mmCIF file of C-alpha atoms in Angstrom:
data_model
loop_
_atom_site.group_PDB
_atom_site.id
_atom_site.type_symbol
_atom_site.label_atom_id
_atom_site.label_comp_id
_atom_site.label_asym_id
_atom_site.label_seq_id
_atom_site.Cartn_x
_atom_site.Cartn_y
_atom_site.Cartn_z
ATOM 1 C CA MET P 3 -15.728 6.772 -1.233
ATOM 2 C CA ASP P 4 -16.281 5.625 -4.797
ATOM 3 C CA GLY P 5 -13.550 6.260 -7.313
ATOM 4 C CA VAL P 6 -10.952 4.885 -9.663
ATOM 5 C CA HIS P 7 -8.819 3.709 -6.722
ATOM 6 C CA ASP P 8 -11.419 1.190 -5.509
ATOM 7 C CA MET P 9 -10.400 -1.619 -7.860
ATOM 8 C CA GLY P 10 -11.250 -4.808 -5.961
ATOM 9 C CA GLY P 11 -13.490 -7.063 -8.068
ATOM 10 C CA LYS P 12 -14.185 -4.386 -10.707
ATOM 11 C CA ALA P 13 -14.709 -6.125 -14.063
ATOM 12 C CA ARG P 14 -13.361 -3.175 -16.092
ATOM 13 C CA TYR P 15 -9.865 -3.766 -14.678
ATOM 14 C CA PHE P 16 -9.916 -7.506 -15.386
ATOM 15 C CA GLY P 17 -7.356 -8.497 -17.967
ATOM 16 C CA PRO P 18 -4.125 -10.421 -18.320
ATOM 17 C CA LEU P 19 -1.680 -10.095 -15.453
ATOM 18 C CA PRO P 20 1.693 -8.502 -16.136
ATOM 19 C CA THR P 21 4.798 -10.671 -16.227
ATOM 20 C CA ILE P 22 6.651 -10.971 -12.942
ATOM 21 C CA ASP P 23 10.280 -9.868 -13.061
ATOM 22 C CA PRO P 24 11.841 -11.212 -9.836
ATOM 23 C CA ASP P 25 14.694 -8.714 -10.183
ATOM 24 C CA GLU P 26 12.589 -5.637 -10.909
ATOM 25 C CA PRO P 27 14.392 -2.568 -9.543
ATOM 26 C CA ALA P 28 12.748 -0.105 -7.127
ATOM 27 C CA PHE P 29 12.738 2.609 -9.796
ATOM 28 C CA HIS P 30 12.678 2.134 -13.583
ATOM 29 C CA ALA P 31 13.867 5.635 -14.389
ATOM 30 C CA GLU P 32 15.585 8.426 -12.502
ATOM 31 C CA TRP P 33 12.397 10.495 -12.395
ATOM 32 C CA GLU P 34 10.513 7.730 -10.561
ATOM 33 C CA GLY P 35 12.929 7.899 -7.641
ATOM 34 C CA LYS P 36 12.622 11.664 -7.655
ATOM 35 C CA ALA P 37 8.810 11.468 -7.725
ATOM 36 C CA PHE P 38 8.900 9.053 -4.780
ATOM 37 C CA ALA P 39 11.115 11.347 -2.698
ATOM 38 C CA LEU P 40 9.227 14.503 -3.709
ATOM 39 C CA ALA P 41 5.885 12.971 -2.747
ATOM 40 C CA LEU P 42 7.152 12.043 0.721
ATOM 41 C CA LEU P 43 8.633 15.511 1.134
ATOM 42 C CA ALA P 44 5.533 17.272 -0.225
ATOM 43 C CA ASN P 45 3.539 15.426 2.409
ATOM 44 C CA ARG P 46 5.876 16.796 5.069
ATOM 45 C CA VAL P 47 6.176 20.337 3.676
ATOM 46 C CA SER P 48 2.405 20.705 3.294
ATOM 47 C CA GLY P 49 1.655 19.563 6.850
ATOM 48 C CA ALA P 50 -0.322 16.575 5.565
ATOM 49 C CA ASN P 51 -0.391 12.986 6.796
ATOM 50 C CA LEU P 52 -0.467 9.491 5.309
ATOM 51 C CA HIS P 53 -4.247 9.507 4.978
ATOM 52 C CA ALA P 54 -4.379 12.919 3.332
ATOM 53 C CA PHE P 55 -1.695 11.670 0.946
ATOM 54 C CA ARG P 56 -3.757 8.600 0.023
ATOM 55 C CA HIS P 57 -6.808 10.808 -0.401
ATOM 56 C CA ALA P 58 -4.846 13.121 -2.689
ATOM 57 C CA ILE P 59 -3.979 10.078 -4.840
ATOM 58 C CA GLU P 60 -7.685 9.190 -4.953
ATOM 59 C CA ARG P 61 -8.434 12.690 -6.246
ATOM 60 C CA VAL P 62 -6.064 12.382 -9.191
ATOM 61 C CA PRO P 63 -8.179 12.372 -12.381
ATOM 62 C CA GLU P 64 -8.804 8.854 -13.674
ATOM 63 C CA PRO P 65 -6.712 8.911 -16.874
ATOM 64 C CA GLU P 66 -3.762 10.222 -14.910
ATOM 65 C CA TYR P 67 -4.335 7.789 -12.040
ATOM 66 C CA LEU P 68 -4.223 4.927 -14.525
ATOM 67 C CA SER P 69 -1.144 6.266 -16.319
ATOM 68 C CA GLY P 70 1.163 4.869 -13.630
ATOM 69 C CA TYR P 71 2.065 4.644 -9.964
ATOM 70 C CA TYR P 72 4.708 7.350 -9.750
ATOM 71 C CA GLU P 73 2.698 9.529 -12.154
ATOM 72 C CA ARG P 74 -0.113 9.544 -9.598
ATOM 73 C CA TRP P 75 2.320 10.077 -6.728
ATOM 74 C CA LEU P 76 3.655 13.141 -8.499
ATOM 75 C CA ALA P 77 0.132 14.446 -9.104
ATOM 76 C CA SER P 78 -0.816 13.869 -5.465
ATOM 77 C CA ALA P 79 2.294 15.761 -4.306
ATOM 78 C CA GLU P 80 1.112 18.725 -6.345
ATOM 79 C CA ILE P 81 -2.436 18.446 -5.002
ATOM 80 C CA LEU P 82 -1.159 18.556 -1.389
ATOM 81 C CA LEU P 83 1.057 21.547 -2.153
ATOM 82 C CA LEU P 84 -1.827 23.385 -3.838
ATOM 83 C CA ASP P 85 -4.231 22.501 -1.001
ATOM 84 C CA SER P 86 -1.885 23.964 1.589
ATOM 85 C CA GLY P 87 -1.058 27.072 -0.420
ATOM 86 C CA ILE P 88 2.613 26.185 -0.782
ATOM 87 C CA LEU P 89 2.296 26.313 -4.570
ATOM 88 C CA ALA P 90 0.019 28.436 -6.738
ATOM 89 C CA PRO P 91 -2.194 26.779 -9.361
ATOM 90 C CA GLY P 92 -0.244 26.589 -12.592
ATOM 91 C CA ALA P 93 3.160 26.964 -10.910
ATOM 92 C CA VAL P 94 4.460 23.537 -11.900
ATOM 93 C CA ALA P 95 3.188 23.808 -15.476
ATOM 94 C CA ALA P 96 4.776 27.236 -15.891
ATOM 95 C CA ARG P 97 8.093 26.071 -14.449
ATOM 96 C CA ALA P 98 8.039 22.994 -16.675
ATOM 97 C CA GLU P 99 7.466 25.220 -19.695
ATOM 98 C CA ASN P 100 10.358 27.453 -18.729
ATOM 99 C CA LEU P 101 12.628 24.467 -18.096
ATOM 100 C CA ARG P 102 12.045 23.330 -21.663
ATOM 101 C CA GLY P 103 12.974 26.701 -23.086
ATOM 102 C CA GLY P 104 9.673 28.549 -22.843
ATOM 103 C CA ARG P 105 9.346 32.045 -21.447
ATOM 104 C CA VAL P 106 6.098 32.189 -19.530
ATOM 105 C CA GLU P 107 5.310 34.177 -16.451
ATOM 106 C CA GLU P 108 5.159 32.118 -13.287
ATOM 107 C CA PRO P 109 2.418 32.761 -10.719
ATOM 108 C CA ALA P 110 3.307 34.552 -7.488
ATOM 109 C CA VAL P 111 4.027 32.453 -4.402
ATOM 110 C CA PRO P 112 0.767 32.282 -2.423
ATOM 111 C CA GLU P 113 0.215 32.658 1.301
ATOM 112 C CA PRO P 114 0.504 29.156 2.797
ATOM 113 C CA HIS P 115 -2.389 27.843 4.875
ATOM 114 C CA LYS P 116 -1.196 24.518 6.195
ATOM 115 C CA PRO P 117 -3.676 22.314 8.070
ATOM 116 C CA THR P 118 -3.288 22.147 11.815
ATOM 117 C CA MET P 119 -4.496 18.917 13.311
ATOM 118 C CA PRO P 120 -3.290 17.816 16.745
ATOM 119 C CA SER P 121 -1.396 14.535 16.545
ATOM 120 C CA GLY P 122 -1.261 11.851 19.197
ATOM 121 C CA GLY P 123 2.299 10.978 18.172
ATOM 122 C CA GLY P 124 4.208 9.362 15.344
ATOM 123 C CA GLY P 125 2.786 6.609 13.206
ATOM 124 C CA ASN P 126 -0.817 5.459 13.297
ATOM 125 C CA LEU P 127 -1.115 3.072 16.245
ATOM 126 C CA ARG P 128 -2.882 4.568 19.256
ATOM 127 C CA ALA P 129 -4.187 3.445 22.638
ATOM 128 C CA VAL P 130 -7.991 3.506 22.935
ATOM 129 C CA GLU P 131 -9.478 3.456 26.430
ATOM 130 C CA GLU P 132 -12.904 2.056 25.589
ATOM 131 C CA ALA P 133 -13.097 -1.714 25.310
ATOM 132 C CA PRO P 134 -13.459 -3.122 21.787
ATOM 133 C CA ALA P 135 -17.101 -3.402 20.719
ATOM 134 C CA PHE P 136 -16.502 -6.757 19.012
ATOM 135 C CA ALA P 137 -14.648 -9.930 19.940
ATOM 136 C CA VAL P 138 -13.076 -12.763 17.977
ATOM 137 C CA GLY P 139 -15.869 -14.986 16.677
ATOM 138 C CA ASP P 140 -18.477 -12.198 16.387
ATOM 139 C CA ALA P 141 -20.446 -11.950 13.158
ATOM 140 C CA VAL P 142 -20.287 -8.368 11.850
ATOM 141 C CA THR P 143 -21.742 -6.542 8.848
ATOM 142 C CA ALA P 144 -19.923 -3.767 7.014
ATOM 143 C CA ARG P 145 -21.795 -0.509 6.494
ATOM 144 C CA THR P 146 -23.615 0.188 3.237
ATOM 145 C CA SER P 147 -23.422 3.980 3.347
ATOM 146 C CA VAL P 148 -20.938 5.507 0.919
ATOM 147 C CA PRO P 149 -19.159 8.606 2.199
ATOM 148 C CA SER P 150 -18.166 11.256 -0.326
ATOM 149 C CA THR P 151 -14.968 11.615 1.698
ATOM 150 C CA HIS P 152 -11.972 9.298 2.266
ATOM 151 C CA ASP P 153 -12.560 5.869 3.777
ATOM 152 C CA ARG P 154 -10.965 2.433 3.756
ATOM 153 C CA LEU P 155 -13.911 0.135 3.167
ATOM 154 C CA PRO P 156 -13.686 -1.361 -0.333
ATOM 155 C CA SER P 157 -17.019 -1.233 -2.181
ATOM 156 C CA TYR P 158 -17.076 -5.012 -2.663
ATOM 157 C CA ALA P 159 -17.461 -5.499 1.132
ATOM 158 C CA ARG P 160 -20.254 -2.967 1.696
ATOM 159 C CA GLY P 161 -23.199 -4.628 3.418
ATOM 160 C CA ARG P 162 -21.409 -8.002 3.586
ATOM 161 C CA THR P 163 -21.234 -10.108 6.729
ATOM 162 C CA GLY P 164 -18.080 -11.776 8.019
ATOM 163 C CA THR P 165 -16.481 -13.031 11.219
ATOM 164 C CA VAL P 166 -13.971 -11.235 13.431
ATOM 165 C CA THR P 167 -10.768 -13.305 13.471
ATOM 166 C CA ALA P 168 -8.484 -10.868 15.324
ATOM 167 C CA VAL P 169 -8.583 -7.582 17.177
ATOM 168 C CA GLN P 170 -5.745 -5.510 15.663
ATOM 169 C CA PRO P 171 -4.024 -2.589 17.398
ATOM 170 C CA ALA P 172 -6.219 0.532 17.553
ATOM 171 C CA GLN P 173 -5.377 3.088 14.875
ATOM 172 C CA VAL P 174 -5.934 6.648 13.718
ATOM 173 C CA LEU P 175 -9.208 6.779 11.741
ATOM 174 C CA PRO P 176 -8.303 7.519 8.091
ATOM 175 C CA ASP P 177 -11.776 8.982 7.394
ATOM 176 C CA THR P 178 -11.201 12.012 9.616
ATOM 177 C CA ALA P 179 -7.390 12.253 9.547
ATOM 178 C CA ALA P 180 -7.407 12.518 5.739
ATOM 179 C CA HIS P 181 -9.508 15.678 6.052
ATOM 180 C CA PHE P 182 -7.561 17.077 9.041
ATOM 181 C CA VAL P 183 -10.584 16.979 11.352
ATOM 182 C CA GLY P 184 -9.030 14.691 13.977
ATOM 183 C CA GLU P 185 -7.312 11.387 14.604
ATOM 184 C CA ASN P 186 -10.324 9.749 16.318
ATOM 185 C CA PRO P 187 -8.472 6.469 16.942
ATOM 186 C CA GLN P 188 -10.603 3.338 16.798
ATOM 187 C CA HIS P 189 -10.293 -0.373 17.339
ATOM 188 C CA VAL P 190 -9.578 -2.302 14.151
ATOM 189 C CA TYR P 191 -10.738 -5.842 13.417
ATOM 190 C CA ALA P 192 -9.573 -8.500 11.010
ATOM 191 C CA VAL P 193 -12.851 -9.632 9.454
ATOM 192 C CA GLU P 194 -12.964 -12.794 7.377
ATOM 193 C CA PHE P 195 -15.548 -13.087 4.617
ATOM 194 C CA ALA P 196 -16.505 -16.235 2.714
ATOM 195 C CA ALA P 197 -16.033 -15.866 -1.049
ATOM 196 C CA GLN P 198 -19.692 -16.823 -1.580
ATOM 197 C CA GLU P 199 -20.807 -13.952 0.675
ATOM 198 C CA LEU P 200 -18.864 -11.490 -1.466
ATOM 199 C CA TRP P 201 -19.315 -12.885 -4.964
ATOM 200 C CA GLY P 202 -22.227 -15.336 -4.923
ATOM 201 C CA GLU P 203 -22.711 -19.089 -5.098
ATOM 202 C CA ASP P 204 -20.413 -19.686 -8.059
ATOM 203 C CA ALA P 205 -17.379 -18.012 -6.472
ATOM 204 C CA GLU P 206 -14.052 -19.828 -6.234
ATOM 205 C CA ALA P 207 -13.454 -21.452 -2.820
ATOM 206 C CA PHE P 208 -11.483 -19.039 -0.618
ATOM 207 C CA THR P 209 -11.770 -16.607 2.260
ATOM 208 C CA LEU P 210 -10.945 -12.919 2.230
ATOM 209 C CA THR P 211 -9.810 -10.855 5.206
ATOM 210 C CA LEU P 212 -10.056 -7.071 5.551
ATOM 211 C CA ASP P 213 -8.855 -4.972 8.488
ATOM 212 C CA LEU P 214 -11.829 -2.744 9.277
ATOM 213 C CA TYR P 215 -12.273 0.216 11.620
ATOM 214 C CA GLU P 216 -14.908 -0.150 14.340
ATOM 215 C CA SER P 217 -17.285 2.487 12.945
ATOM 216 C CA TYR P 218 -17.476 0.586 9.629
ATOM 217 C CA LEU P 219 -19.081 -2.386 11.386
ATOM 218 C CA GLU P 220 -22.198 -3.413 13.245
ATOM 219 C CA LYS P 221 -23.115 -6.708 14.892
ATOM 220 C CA ALA P 222 -24.814 -9.039 12.438
ATOM 221 C CA MET E 5 -9.692 21.703 -1.465
ATOM 222 C CA THR E 6 -7.948 21.787 -4.785
ATOM 223 C CA GLU E 7 -10.154 21.214 -7.807
ATOM 224 C CA VAL E 8 -8.707 18.665 -10.160
ATOM 225 C CA GLU E 9 -8.696 21.217 -12.997
ATOM 226 C CA ASP E 10 -6.125 23.148 -10.997
ATOM 227 C CA THR E 11 -3.581 20.344 -11.182
ATOM 228 C CA VAL E 12 -0.843 20.464 -13.701
ATOM 229 C CA ASP E 13 -1.300 19.658 -17.386
ATOM 230 C CA PRO E 14 -0.798 15.882 -17.645
ATOM 231 C CA THR E 15 0.678 16.235 -21.115
ATOM 232 C CA ILE E 16 3.909 17.389 -19.506
ATOM 233 C CA PRO E 17 6.192 14.330 -19.383
ATOM 234 C CA PRO E 18 6.576 13.079 -15.790
ATOM 235 C CA ALA E 19 10.357 13.549 -15.728
ATOM 236 C CA LEU E 20 9.944 17.237 -16.583
ATOM 237 C CA ARG E 21 7.087 17.557 -14.144
ATOM 238 C CA ALA E 22 9.244 16.095 -11.344
ATOM 239 C CA GLU E 23 12.096 18.426 -12.265
ATOM 240 C CA ALA E 24 9.776 21.458 -12.220
ATOM 241 C CA LEU E 25 8.322 20.538 -8.849
ATOM 242 C CA GLU E 26 11.778 19.878 -7.429
ATOM 243 C CA SER E 27 13.164 23.220 -8.617
ATOM 244 C CA LEU E 28 10.206 25.158 -7.175
ATOM 245 C CA LEU E 29 10.657 23.604 -3.730
ATOM 246 C CA LEU E 30 14.468 23.715 -3.774
ATOM 247 C CA GLU E 31 14.691 27.423 -4.583
ATOM 248 C CA ARG E 32 12.479 28.231 -1.595
ATOM 249 C CA GLY E 33 14.565 26.053 0.705
ATOM 250 C CA LEU E 34 11.570 23.824 1.502
ATOM 251 C CA ILE E 35 13.482 20.675 0.569
ATOM 252 C CA ASP E 36 17.133 19.834 -0.016
ATOM 253 C CA THR E 37 18.931 17.679 -2.533
ATOM 254 C CA LYS E 38 20.640 15.551 0.086
ATOM 255 C CA THR E 39 17.365 14.348 1.613
ATOM 256 C CA ILE E 40 15.998 13.493 -1.835
ATOM 257 C CA GLU E 41 19.120 11.468 -2.610
ATOM 258 C CA THR E 42 18.967 9.710 0.758
ATOM 259 C CA PHE E 43 15.343 8.648 0.205
ATOM 260 C CA ILE E 44 16.133 7.311 -3.264
ATOM 261 C CA ARG E 45 19.321 5.511 -2.237
ATOM 262 C CA THR E 46 17.678 3.946 0.832
ATOM 263 C CA TYR E 47 14.988 2.239 -1.239
ATOM 264 C CA GLU E 48 17.364 1.370 -4.071
ATOM 265 C CA THR E 49 19.955 -0.331 -1.913
ATOM 266 C CA ALA E 50 19.170 -0.806 1.800
ATOM 267 C CA VAL E 51 15.464 -1.586 1.972
ATOM 268 C CA GLY E 52 14.173 -4.347 -0.282
ATOM 269 C CA PRO E 53 13.094 -7.977 -0.499
ATOM 270 C CA MET E 54 16.540 -9.154 0.638
ATOM 271 C CA ASN E 55 15.441 -8.058 4.126
ATOM 272 C CA GLY E 56 12.328 -10.208 4.069
ATOM 273 C CA ALA E 57 14.369 -13.092 2.652
ATOM 274 C CA LYS E 58 16.615 -12.960 5.738
ATOM 275 C CA VAL E 59 13.546 -13.125 7.992
ATOM 276 C CA VAL E 60 12.204 -16.136 6.080
ATOM 277 C CA ALA E 61 15.521 -18.006 6.030
ATOM 278 C CA LYS E 62 15.945 -17.495 9.761
ATOM 279 C CA ALA E 63 12.420 -18.765 10.425
ATOM 280 C CA TRP E 64 13.161 -21.850 8.278
ATOM 281 C CA THR E 65 16.280 -22.700 10.257
ATOM 282 C CA ASP E 66 15.433 -21.521 13.790
ATOM 283 C CA PRO E 67 12.157 -22.999 15.160
ATOM 284 C CA GLU E 68 12.172 -20.692 18.170
ATOM 285 C CA TYR E 69 12.484 -17.621 15.935
ATOM 286 C CA LYS E 70 9.692 -18.921 13.702
ATOM 287 C CA GLN E 71 7.401 -19.254 16.696
ATOM 288 C CA GLN E 72 8.237 -15.711 17.799
ATOM 289 C CA LEU E 73 7.725 -14.415 14.237
ATOM 290 C CA LEU E 74 4.255 -15.911 13.933
ATOM 291 C CA ALA E 75 3.266 -14.698 17.424
ATOM 292 C CA ASP E 76 4.617 -11.127 17.175
ATOM 293 C CA GLY E 77 5.812 -10.299 13.682
ATOM 294 C CA THR E 78 6.751 -6.686 14.377
ATOM 295 C CA ALA E 79 9.045 -7.556 17.307
ATOM 296 C CA ALA E 80 10.652 -10.600 15.671
ATOM 297 C CA ILE E 81 11.354 -8.663 12.452
ATOM 298 C CA ALA E 82 12.792 -5.758 14.455
ATOM 299 C CA THR E 83 15.358 -8.088 16.072
ATOM 300 C CA LEU E 84 16.948 -8.321 12.603
ATOM 301 C CA GLY E 85 16.947 -4.518 12.370
ATOM 302 C CA PHE E 86 14.007 -4.114 9.983
ATOM 303 C CA LYS E 87 11.416 -1.506 10.952
ATOM 304 C CA GLY E 88 10.131 1.866 9.799
ATOM 305 C CA PRO E 89 7.412 3.396 7.637
ATOM 306 C CA GLN E 90 4.791 0.946 6.354
ATOM 307 C CA GLY E 91 5.899 -1.668 8.875
ATOM 308 C CA GLU E 92 4.335 -0.335 12.047
ATOM 309 C CA HIS E 93 2.388 -3.499 12.793
ATOM 310 C CA MET E 94 3.551 -6.619 10.983
ATOM 311 C CA VAL E 95 1.606 -9.870 10.827
ATOM 312 C CA VAL E 96 3.346 -12.937 9.397
ATOM 313 C CA LEU E 97 1.240 -15.619 7.681
ATOM 314 C CA GLU E 98 2.600 -19.117 7.223
ATOM 315 C CA ASN E 99 1.990 -20.890 3.927
ATOM 316 C CA THR E 100 1.920 -24.687 4.180
ATOM 317 C CA ALA E 101 0.909 -27.635 2.005
ATOM 318 C CA ASP E 102 -2.662 -27.081 3.236
ATOM 319 C CA VAL E 103 -3.052 -23.291 3.542
ATOM 320 C CA HIS E 104 -1.995 -20.607 1.048
ATOM 321 C CA HIS E 105 -2.107 -16.869 1.860
ATOM 322 C CA VAL E 106 -1.879 -14.112 -0.736
ATOM 323 C CA VAL E 107 -1.770 -10.369 -0.023
ATOM 324 C CA VAL E 108 -3.088 -7.362 -1.961
ATOM 325 C CA CYS E 109 -4.134 -3.756 -1.409
ATOM 326 C CA THR E 110 -7.176 -3.050 -3.583
ATOM 327 C CA LEU E 111 -7.576 0.610 -2.507
ATOM 328 C CA CYS E 112 -3.998 1.728 -3.139
ATOM 329 C CA SER E 113 -0.797 -0.308 -2.989
ATOM 330 C CA CYS E 114 -0.032 -0.736 0.736
ATOM 331 C CA TYR E 115 3.031 -2.950 1.069
ATOM 332 C CA PRO E 116 5.414 -3.857 3.944
ATOM 333 C CA TRP E 117 8.312 -1.565 3.015
ATOM 334 C CA PRO E 118 10.826 -2.512 5.763
ATOM 335 C CA VAL E 119 10.887 -6.166 4.683
ATOM 336 C CA LEU E 120 10.020 -5.998 0.973
ATOM 337 C CA GLY E 121 10.961 -2.478 -0.124
ATOM 338 C CA LEU E 122 8.760 -0.614 -2.582
ATOM 339 C CA PRO E 123 6.063 -2.593 -4.420
ATOM 340 C CA PRO E 124 6.845 -4.101 -7.844
ATOM 341 C CA SER E 125 4.782 -3.225 -10.949
ATOM 342 C CA TRP E 126 2.611 -6.335 -10.882
ATOM 343 C CA TYR E 127 1.466 -5.604 -7.308
ATOM 344 C CA LYS E 128 0.301 -2.129 -8.353
ATOM 345 C CA ASP E 129 -1.320 -3.334 -11.578
ATOM 346 C CA PRO E 130 -5.105 -2.789 -11.849
ATOM 347 C CA ALA E 131 -5.588 -6.385 -13.064
ATOM 348 C CA TYR E 132 -3.933 -7.809 -9.927
ATOM 349 C CA ARG E 133 -5.768 -5.420 -7.580
ATOM 350 C CA ALA E 134 -9.128 -6.136 -9.222
ATOM 351 C CA ARG E 135 -8.843 -9.878 -9.778
ATOM 352 C CA VAL E 136 -7.066 -11.410 -6.793
ATOM 353 C CA VAL E 137 -9.930 -10.653 -4.381
ATOM 354 C CA LYS E 138 -12.433 -12.318 -6.721
ATOM 355 C CA GLU E 139 -10.561 -15.163 -8.411
ATOM 356 C CA PRO E 140 -7.333 -15.780 -6.480
ATOM 357 C CA ARG E 141 -6.927 -19.336 -7.747
ATOM 358 C CA ALA E 142 -7.119 -18.174 -11.360
ATOM 359 C CA VAL E 143 -4.618 -15.378 -10.644
ATOM 360 C CA LEU E 144 -2.152 -17.728 -8.988
ATOM 361 C CA ALA E 145 -2.552 -20.316 -11.780
ATOM 362 C CA GLU E 146 -1.859 -17.620 -14.397
ATOM 363 C CA TRP E 147 1.464 -17.033 -12.668
ATOM 364 C CA GLY E 148 2.185 -20.762 -12.559
ATOM 365 C CA THR E 149 1.084 -21.450 -8.994
ATOM 366 C CA GLU E 150 -1.430 -24.274 -9.305
ATOM 367 C CA LEU E 151 -3.203 -25.071 -6.037
ATOM 368 C CA GLY E 152 -5.250 -28.212 -5.565
ATOM 369 C CA PRO E 153 -8.915 -27.945 -4.487
ATOM 370 C CA ASP E 154 -7.921 -29.275 -1.060
ATOM 371 C CA VAL E 155 -5.628 -26.291 -0.415
ATOM 372 C CA GLU E 156 -7.347 -23.547 1.588
ATOM 373 C CA VAL E 157 -6.811 -20.126 -0.033
ATOM 374 C CA ARG E 158 -6.826 -17.014 2.138
ATOM 375 C CA VAL E 159 -6.666 -13.543 0.573
ATOM 376 C CA LEU E 160 -5.665 -10.545 2.709
ATOM 377 C CA ASP E 161 -6.674 -7.065 1.502
ATOM 378 C CA SER E 162 -4.510 -4.490 3.343
ATOM 379 C CA SER E 163 -7.153 -1.933 4.272
ATOM 380 C CA SER E 164 -5.643 -0.604 7.540
ATOM 381 C CA GLU E 165 -2.066 0.028 8.727
ATOM 382 C CA VAL E 166 -1.523 -3.689 9.433
ATOM 383 C CA ARG E 167 1.057 -5.036 6.979
ATOM 384 C CA TYR E 168 1.361 -8.693 6.007
ATOM 385 C CA LEU E 169 4.399 -10.808 5.185
ATOM 386 C CA VAL E 170 3.912 -14.336 3.874
ATOM 387 C CA LEU E 171 6.266 -16.970 5.259
ATOM 388 C CA PRO E 172 6.543 -19.293 2.253
ATOM 389 C CA GLU E 173 6.875 -23.054 2.553
ATOM 390 C CA ARG E 174 10.477 -24.246 2.601
ATOM 391 C CA PRO E 175 11.058 -26.246 -0.572
ATOM 392 C CA ALA E 176 11.969 -29.942 -0.313
ATOM 393 C CA GLY E 177 15.568 -30.820 -1.014
ATOM 394 C CA THR E 178 17.022 -27.796 0.784
ATOM 395 C CA GLU E 179 17.743 -29.583 4.083
ATOM 396 C CA SER E 180 21.513 -29.202 3.804
ATOM 397 C CA MET E 181 21.483 -25.530 2.830
ATOM 398 C CA SER E 182 22.720 -22.773 5.155
ATOM 399 C CA GLU E 183 20.580 -19.834 6.257
ATOM 400 C CA GLU E 184 22.440 -17.597 3.831
ATOM 401 C CA GLU E 185 21.970 -19.990 0.918
ATOM 402 C CA LEU E 186 18.283 -20.288 1.738
ATOM 403 C CA ALA E 187 17.844 -16.501 1.841
ATOM 404 C CA ALA E 188 19.139 -16.343 -1.733
ATOM 405 C CA LEU E 189 16.272 -18.625 -2.845
ATOM 406 C CA VAL E 190 13.472 -16.543 -1.335
ATOM 407 C CA THR E 191 11.719 -14.258 -3.816
ATOM 408 C CA ARG E 192 9.670 -11.114 -3.246
ATOM 409 C CA ASP E 193 6.740 -12.725 -5.041
ATOM 410 C CA ALA E 194 6.663 -15.732 -2.688
ATOM 411 C CA MET E 195 6.637 -13.352 0.307
ATOM 412 C CA VAL E 196 3.440 -11.760 -1.071
ATOM 413 C CA GLY E 197 2.070 -15.228 -1.756
ATOM 414 C CA VAL E 198 1.701 -15.228 -5.545
ATOM 415 C CA THR E 199 4.384 -17.871 -6.107
ATOM 416 C CA LYS E 200 6.167 -20.591 -4.136
ATOM 417 C CA VAL E 201 9.880 -20.742 -3.389
ATOM 418 C CA GLN E 202 11.570 -23.212 -5.704
ATOM 419 C CA ALA E 203 14.496 -25.479 -4.787
ATOM 420 C CA PRO E 204 17.609 -24.685 -6.847
#
């Protein structure tokens, strides 16, 4: 899907790179560590999964998404908790107000409605009985259609043709798992694209590899 | 699904927002303080780039291990005790004088947690995510990594659950160093492929 998260090649994000601090700590402030832990726990408490979590991050409004990594993690934790009816809309804002000395009424605890999607086990690697549709060396083209739901095909690769360089382990399909409609595991392929195919004749000389789910691809 | 207008007022400072969320979940017994502390402490102290540095130093000094690492990254890394979330399927890419790999996640910030810990700011920065898939040589040069035109550049965009670790080139002049001394030279940034490991 289109959105702020799909940053690859987007001119509006081009700008100077930040300085690298080789000793940068995991968290820069106490709240960042807390946001990290709360997001992982919110995912668990709300009955979500990794893909639903990523999709929640993609749904964070753009200014907030761009305000920082743990800011968007915190927002996505709230989105998952609202989605699943663990928290009522406005509950966090009201509590925040009361924590800083306000006296506002907090909304009642809602009736939870957690998603129920059968899982084929822990993690995201799965066995798929059908043989892979593509083999190493095959030329494949990425789909051009743009779903309005979660997917993992960056916009810069839509409609581009590359070569399969490896068949990766089959995995849960993020497109359906993110929306709790099923794991639908698929074969995944490392697909190598020439820079010129992606960016035109004047591109720098390099290759780019994406790991793409079978349904994103067709034989070129 | 939740409409974005339903989410909390972003003018609340994030520290207060985190505290509010934490108190709401704690008072209902949905989470506990000990688990929160364990998560934080794990990624502050036990899981970080020092793990990946051990993998790299071992590969530099043990040819058999290096072969195993390049053939089956997940298994070879697990023999050193490093596995877990965001490391389900590890692929190790060897940088040489002729080939240079660099890793990004343009759609979010996927990163191999068991070997590198949580991603640093530059990896999550919009400029890095946007630029490295379009002008990797310019990005690397901006960070002081000049690659000649004869060096093949390969960019990996982490779009599935495969996670990549770059095995940097061992710097010249380190022949007499021990595995432990070598591990101390290996930086997080070189294991993503944006810099090279420098001799002391």
